[in-house]
Amino acid sequence: MGANTAETAVPDTIQELTDRLTASYADLLTAATVRDVVQDCYQPLSKARIPNYVPILVEHNSRTRLRQLTRRSDPTALLREHSDGARGNSITRAYRRAQVALTRSP
């Protein structure tokens, strides 16, 4: 029963995290961008056998990616340019391109 409770609590915690990050980045990024980044970070961990640390890992990875996106002059341009209409694919591809661009920037 304890595992089921923890598994049920994780999506609620992820939603709370999304709400907090959306409020934190309201002036810099759209709510949809924040939501997509959080979901992209959560997806690989969604089936974790031990979900205790999933929200902490998702928050850390999400904040890192959001910081990287906000360092660009127009963070949504990358998402608009390379969007193929599928939420998960476009944000992952955009994130990878942002990583490459950030490592090449002075």
PDB file of C-alpha atoms in Angstrom:
ATOM      1  CA  MET A   1       0.000   0.000   0.000  1.00  0.00           C
ATOM      2  CA  GLY A   2       2.864   2.414   0.726  1.00  0.00           C
ATOM      3  CA  ALA A   3       4.250   2.076  -2.801  1.00  0.00           C
ATOM      4  CA  ASN A   4       0.868   2.846  -4.333  1.00  0.00           C
ATOM      5  CA  THR A   5       0.547   5.950  -2.186  1.00  0.00           C
ATOM      6  CA  ALA A   6       4.008   7.156  -3.238  1.00  0.00           C
ATOM      7  CA  GLU A   7       3.284   6.435  -6.910  1.00  0.00           C
ATOM      8  CA  THR A   8       0.031   8.365  -6.693  1.00  0.00           C
ATOM      9  CA  ALA A   9       1.678  11.302  -4.935  1.00  0.00           C
ATOM     10  CA  VAL A  10       4.396  11.774  -7.568  1.00  0.00           C
ATOM     11  CA  PRO A  11       2.130  13.158 -10.358  1.00  0.00           C
ATOM     12  CA  ASP A  12       0.549  15.536  -7.831  1.00  0.00           C
ATOM     13  CA  THR A  13       3.993  16.695  -6.757  1.00  0.00           C
ATOM     14  CA  ILE A  14       5.012  17.144 -10.398  1.00  0.00           C
ATOM     15  CA  GLN A  15       1.925  19.294 -10.975  1.00  0.00           C
ATOM     16  CA  GLU A  16       2.795  21.401  -7.926  1.00  0.00           C
ATOM     17  CA  LEU A  17       6.358  21.727  -9.244  1.00  0.00           C
ATOM     18  CA  THR A  18       5.026  22.813 -12.637  1.00  0.00           C
ATOM     19  CA  ASP A  19       2.860  25.451 -10.977  1.00  0.00           C
ATOM     20  CA  ARG A  20       5.788  26.777  -8.903  1.00  0.00           C
ATOM     21  CA  LEU A  21       8.158  26.924 -11.867  1.00  0.00           C
ATOM     22  CA  THR A  22       5.508  28.543 -14.055  1.00  0.00           C
ATOM     23  CA  ALA A  23       5.139  31.282 -11.446  1.00  0.00           C
ATOM     24  CA  SER A  24       8.933  31.636 -11.101  1.00  0.00           C
ATOM     25  CA  TYR A  25       9.503  31.954 -14.849  1.00  0.00           C
ATOM     26  CA  ALA A  26       6.280  33.843 -15.690  1.00  0.00           C
ATOM     27  CA  ASP A  27       8.183  36.901 -16.925  1.00  0.00           C
ATOM     28  CA  LEU A  28      10.610  34.879 -19.036  1.00  0.00           C
ATOM     29  CA  LEU A  29       8.849  31.808 -20.454  1.00  0.00           C
ATOM     30  CA  THR A  30       5.341  30.764 -21.360  1.00  0.00           C
ATOM     31  CA  ALA A  31       3.467  28.345 -19.128  1.00  0.00           C
ATOM     32  CA  ALA A  32       3.408  25.832 -21.994  1.00  0.00           C
ATOM     33  CA  THR A  33       7.200  25.927 -22.301  1.00  0.00           C
ATOM     34  CA  VAL A  34       7.668  25.371 -18.570  1.00  0.00           C
ATOM     35  CA  ARG A  35       5.116  22.546 -18.584  1.00  0.00           C
ATOM     36  CA  ASP A  36       6.824  20.866 -21.550  1.00  0.00           C
ATOM     37  CA  VAL A  37      10.249  21.081 -19.917  1.00  0.00           C
ATOM     38  CA  VAL A  38       8.946  19.586 -16.650  1.00  0.00           C
ATOM     39  CA  GLN A  39       7.145  16.788 -18.499  1.00  0.00           C
ATOM     40  CA  ASP A  40      10.230  16.102 -20.599  1.00  0.00           C
ATOM     41  CA  CYS A  41      12.305  15.774 -17.413  1.00  0.00           C
ATOM     42  CA  TYR A  42       9.656  13.648 -15.697  1.00  0.00           C
ATOM     43  CA  GLN A  43       9.006  11.222 -18.560  1.00  0.00           C
ATOM     44  CA  PRO A  44      12.193   9.098 -18.233  1.00  0.00           C
ATOM     45  CA  LEU A  45      11.635   8.819 -14.472  1.00  0.00           C
ATOM     46  CA  SER A  46       7.879   8.211 -14.525  1.00  0.00           C
ATOM     47  CA  LYS A  47       8.245   4.428 -14.241  1.00  0.00           C
ATOM     48  CA  ALA A  48      10.892   4.464 -11.516  1.00  0.00           C
ATOM     49  CA  ARG A  49      10.605   1.505  -9.156  1.00  0.00           C
ATOM     50  CA  ILE A  50      11.447   3.711  -6.180  1.00  0.00           C
ATOM     51  CA  PRO A  51       9.678   7.044  -6.748  1.00  0.00           C
ATOM     52  CA  ASN A  52      10.848   8.791  -3.561  1.00  0.00           C
ATOM     53  CA  TYR A  53      13.457  11.012  -5.232  1.00  0.00           C
ATOM     54  CA  VAL A  54      11.741  11.490  -8.597  1.00  0.00           C
ATOM     55  CA  PRO A  55      10.286  14.942  -7.763  1.00  0.00           C
ATOM     56  CA  ILE A  56      13.675  16.203  -6.534  1.00  0.00           C
ATOM     57  CA  LEU A  57      15.440  14.962  -9.666  1.00  0.00           C
ATOM     58  CA  VAL A  58      12.750  16.401 -11.926  1.00  0.00           C
ATOM     59  CA  GLU A  59      12.961  19.771 -10.184  1.00  0.00           C
ATOM     60  CA  HIS A  60      16.742  19.895 -10.459  1.00  0.00           C
ATOM     61  CA  ASN A  61      16.760  18.916 -14.146  1.00  0.00           C
ATOM     62  CA  SER A  62      13.865  21.247 -14.965  1.00  0.00           C
ATOM     63  CA  ARG A  63      15.490  24.243 -13.294  1.00  0.00           C
ATOM     64  CA  THR A  64      18.749  23.544 -15.136  1.00  0.00           C
ATOM     65  CA  ARG A  65      16.995  23.370 -18.510  1.00  0.00           C
ATOM     66  CA  LEU A  66      14.864  26.437 -17.811  1.00  0.00           C
ATOM     67  CA  ARG A  67      17.938  28.437 -16.808  1.00  0.00           C
ATOM     68  CA  GLN A  68      19.603  27.430 -20.057  1.00  0.00           C
ATOM     69  CA  LEU A  69      16.554  28.474 -22.061  1.00  0.00           C
ATOM     70  CA  THR A  70      16.364  31.860 -20.351  1.00  0.00           C
ATOM     71  CA  ARG A  71      19.996  32.650 -21.120  1.00  0.00           C
ATOM     72  CA  ARG A  72      19.095  32.932 -24.808  1.00  0.00           C
ATOM     73  CA  SER A  73      17.887  36.269 -26.157  1.00  0.00           C
ATOM     74  CA  ASP A  74      14.654  34.624 -27.421  1.00  0.00           C
ATOM     75  CA  PRO A  75      14.253  31.239 -25.696  1.00  0.00           C
ATOM     76  CA  THR A  76      11.036  30.336 -27.501  1.00  0.00           C
ATOM     77  CA  ALA A  77      12.547  30.857 -30.949  1.00  0.00           C
ATOM     78  CA  LEU A  78      14.337  27.543 -30.692  1.00  0.00           C
ATOM     79  CA  LEU A  79      11.094  25.797 -29.781  1.00  0.00           C
ATOM     80  CA  ARG A  80       9.137  27.447 -32.600  1.00  0.00           C
ATOM     81  CA  GLU A  81      11.783  26.785 -35.253  1.00  0.00           C
ATOM     82  CA  HIS A  82      12.140  23.084 -34.606  1.00  0.00           C
ATOM     83  CA  SER A  83       8.680  22.061 -33.460  1.00  0.00           C
ATOM     84  CA  ASP A  84       7.304  19.109 -35.360  1.00  0.00           C
ATOM     85  CA  GLY A  85       3.918  19.294 -33.660  1.00  0.00           C
ATOM     86  CA  ALA A  86       4.650  16.543 -31.145  1.00  0.00           C
ATOM     87  CA  ARG A  87       5.187  18.067 -27.711  1.00  0.00           C
ATOM     88  CA  GLY A  88       7.747  15.601 -26.407  1.00  0.00           C
ATOM     89  CA  ASN A  89       9.843  15.463 -29.556  1.00  0.00           C
ATOM     90  CA  SER A  90       9.968  19.198 -30.160  1.00  0.00           C
ATOM     91  CA  ILE A  91      11.080  20.097 -26.632  1.00  0.00           C
ATOM     92  CA  THR A  92      13.681  17.319 -26.511  1.00  0.00           C
ATOM     93  CA  ARG A  93      15.113  18.309 -29.864  1.00  0.00           C
ATOM     94  CA  ALA A  94      15.030  21.975 -28.920  1.00  0.00           C
ATOM     95  CA  TYR A  95      16.743  21.272 -25.627  1.00  0.00           C
ATOM     96  CA  ARG A  96      19.519  19.344 -27.340  1.00  0.00           C
ATOM     97  CA  ARG A  97      20.050  22.165 -29.823  1.00  0.00           C
ATOM     98  CA  ALA A  98      20.076  24.666 -26.962  1.00  0.00           C
ATOM     99  CA  GLN A  99      22.725  22.618 -25.184  1.00  0.00           C
ATOM    100  CA  VAL A 100      24.910  22.638 -28.288  1.00  0.00           C
ATOM    101  CA  ALA A 101      24.378  26.355 -28.815  1.00  0.00           C
ATOM    102  CA  LEU A 102      25.180  27.141 -25.195  1.00  0.00           C
ATOM    103  CA  THR A 103      28.392  25.137 -25.232  1.00  0.00           C
ATOM    104  CA  ARG A 104      29.515  26.985 -28.369  1.00  0.00           C
ATOM    105  CA  SER A 105      28.650  30.456 -27.051  1.00  0.00           C
ATOM    106  CA  PRO A 106      31.444  32.541 -25.495  1.00  0.00           C
TER     107      PRO A 106
END
